[in-house]
Coordinates of C-alpha atoms in Angstrom, one line a residue:
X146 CA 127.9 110.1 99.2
X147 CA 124.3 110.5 101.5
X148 CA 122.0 108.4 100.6
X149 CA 118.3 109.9 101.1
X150 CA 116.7 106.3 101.6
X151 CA 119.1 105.5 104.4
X152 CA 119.9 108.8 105.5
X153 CA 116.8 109.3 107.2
X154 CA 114.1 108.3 110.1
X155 CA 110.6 109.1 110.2
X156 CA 108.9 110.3 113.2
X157 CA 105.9 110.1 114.3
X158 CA 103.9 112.0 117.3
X159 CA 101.1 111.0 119.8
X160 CA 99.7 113.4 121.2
X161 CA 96.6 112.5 124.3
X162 CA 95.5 113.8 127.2
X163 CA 97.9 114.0 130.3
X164 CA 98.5 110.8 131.5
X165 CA 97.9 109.3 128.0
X166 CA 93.8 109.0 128.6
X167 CA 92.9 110.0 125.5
X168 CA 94.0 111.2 122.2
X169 CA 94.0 114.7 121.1
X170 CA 92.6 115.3 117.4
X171 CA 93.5 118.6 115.7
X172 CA 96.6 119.2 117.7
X173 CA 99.3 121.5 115.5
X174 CA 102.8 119.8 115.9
X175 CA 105.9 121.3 114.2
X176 CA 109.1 119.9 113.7
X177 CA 112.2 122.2 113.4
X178 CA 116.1 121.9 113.6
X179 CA 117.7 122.6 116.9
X180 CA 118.4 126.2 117.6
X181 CA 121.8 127.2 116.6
X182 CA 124.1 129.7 118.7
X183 CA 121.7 132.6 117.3
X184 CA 118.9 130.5 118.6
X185 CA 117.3 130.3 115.0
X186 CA 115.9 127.0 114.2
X187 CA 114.4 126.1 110.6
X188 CA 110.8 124.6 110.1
X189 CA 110.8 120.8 108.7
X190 CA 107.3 120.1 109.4
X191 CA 103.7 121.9 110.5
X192 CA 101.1 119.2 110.6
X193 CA 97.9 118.2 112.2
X194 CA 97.1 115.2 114.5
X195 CA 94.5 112.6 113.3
X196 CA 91.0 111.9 115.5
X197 CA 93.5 109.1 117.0
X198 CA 96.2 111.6 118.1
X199 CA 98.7 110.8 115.7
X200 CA 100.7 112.7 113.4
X201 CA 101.4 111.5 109.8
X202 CA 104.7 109.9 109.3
X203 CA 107.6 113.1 109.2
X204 CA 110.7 111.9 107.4
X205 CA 113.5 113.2 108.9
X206 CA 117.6 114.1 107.4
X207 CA 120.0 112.4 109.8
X208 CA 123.6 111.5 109.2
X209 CA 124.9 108.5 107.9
X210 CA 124.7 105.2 109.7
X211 CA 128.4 105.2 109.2
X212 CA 129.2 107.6 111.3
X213 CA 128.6 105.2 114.8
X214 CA 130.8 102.6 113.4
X215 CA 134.4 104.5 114.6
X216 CA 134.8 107.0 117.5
X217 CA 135.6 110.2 115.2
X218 CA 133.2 109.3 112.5
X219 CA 131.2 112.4 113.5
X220 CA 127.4 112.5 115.6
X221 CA 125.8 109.4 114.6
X222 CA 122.1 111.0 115.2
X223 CA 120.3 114.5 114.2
X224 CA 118.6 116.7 116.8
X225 CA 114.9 118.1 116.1
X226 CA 112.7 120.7 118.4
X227 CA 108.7 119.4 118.3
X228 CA 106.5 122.5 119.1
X229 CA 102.6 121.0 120.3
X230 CA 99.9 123.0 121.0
X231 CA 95.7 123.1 120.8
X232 CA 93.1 125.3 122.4
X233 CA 92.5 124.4 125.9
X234 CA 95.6 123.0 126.7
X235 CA 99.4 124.0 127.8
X236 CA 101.7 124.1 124.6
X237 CA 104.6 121.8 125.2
X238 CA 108.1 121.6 123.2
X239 CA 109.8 118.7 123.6
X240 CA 113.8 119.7 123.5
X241 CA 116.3 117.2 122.2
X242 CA 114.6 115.0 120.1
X243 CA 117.9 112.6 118.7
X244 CA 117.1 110.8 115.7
X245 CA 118.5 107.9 114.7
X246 CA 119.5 106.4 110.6
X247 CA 116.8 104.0 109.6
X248 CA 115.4 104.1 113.0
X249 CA 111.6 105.1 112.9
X250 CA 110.7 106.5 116.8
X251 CA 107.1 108.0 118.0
X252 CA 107.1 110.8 120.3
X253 CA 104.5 110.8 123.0
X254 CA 103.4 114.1 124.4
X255 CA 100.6 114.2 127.4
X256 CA 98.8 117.8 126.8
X257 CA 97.6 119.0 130.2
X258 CA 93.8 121.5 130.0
X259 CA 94.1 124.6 130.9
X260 CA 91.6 125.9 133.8
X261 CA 89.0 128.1 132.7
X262 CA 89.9 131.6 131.7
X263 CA 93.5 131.1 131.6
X264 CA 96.4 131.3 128.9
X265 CA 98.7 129.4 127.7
X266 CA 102.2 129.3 129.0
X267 CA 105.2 126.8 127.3
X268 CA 105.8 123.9 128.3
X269 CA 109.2 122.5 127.9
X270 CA 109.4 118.4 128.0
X271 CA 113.0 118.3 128.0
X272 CA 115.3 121.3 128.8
X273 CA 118.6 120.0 130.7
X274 CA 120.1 119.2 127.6
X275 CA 119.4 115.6 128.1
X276 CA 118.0 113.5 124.9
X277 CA 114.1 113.3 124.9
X278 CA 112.6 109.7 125.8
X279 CA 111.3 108.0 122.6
X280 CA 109.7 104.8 121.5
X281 CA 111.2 102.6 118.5
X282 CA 107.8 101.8 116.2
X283 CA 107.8 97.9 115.7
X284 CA 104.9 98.6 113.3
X285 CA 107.0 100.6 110.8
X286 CA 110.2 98.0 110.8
X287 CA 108.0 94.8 110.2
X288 CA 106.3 96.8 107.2
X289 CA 109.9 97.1 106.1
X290 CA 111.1 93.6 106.6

């Protein structure tokens, strides 16, 4: 039987100027499943960042913990899209994002400016298939302890 309280990880995203120089407030982030074979994905999350950069903690369904403990227990991790954009920058989506049971991550994701008088194109962090990069969030597991 799930259990919602361990059956989940909350994630969290930075998001700063490229090369992490400084943080960008206002920033819309959205959190969605993975695309399925139609390529439809559904929305978890639309939030904004905070004057530091950061997004409010996103709880996130994953599967059971279980599942890593034999080789056919089934994926032991859930996969989520994050969608970022703001005025003035290149929008990036960040492919792959695995998320773990009872493992709270943080996402960083360097916005590059736009020159002057251009638009946007999309920006994809990660799109070889290969997992996306992310932190584990010390501060969250000692608040926990």
């Amino acid at each position: 039987m799930p259990n919602p309280a361990e059956d989940s990880a909350v994630l969290r995203v930075v998001v700063t100027t490229a090369l992490g120089a400084l943080p960008v407030a206002d920033a819309s982030v959205t959190v969605s499943t993975a695309a399925d074979e139609t390529g439809a994905r559904d929305l978890i999350y639309s939030v904004r960042t905070d004057t530091g950069g950061m997004t409010p903690p996103m709880t996130l369904p994953t599967p059971p913990r279980s599942n890593s403990m034999t080789p056919d227990g089934g994926l032991p991790y859930a996969v989520y899209t994050v969608e970022v954009t703001h005025p003035g920058y290149t929008p990036v989506t960040a492919l792959h994002v695995t998320m773990f049971s009872g493992v709270p991550a943080v996402l960083p994701v360097p916005l590059t400016p736009l020159p002057e008088n251009q638009s946007p194109s999309q920006t994809d962090l990660t799109a070889t298939g290969e997992s996306q990069v992310l932190y584990h969030d010390q501060t969250d597991l000692n608040a926990e302890e």
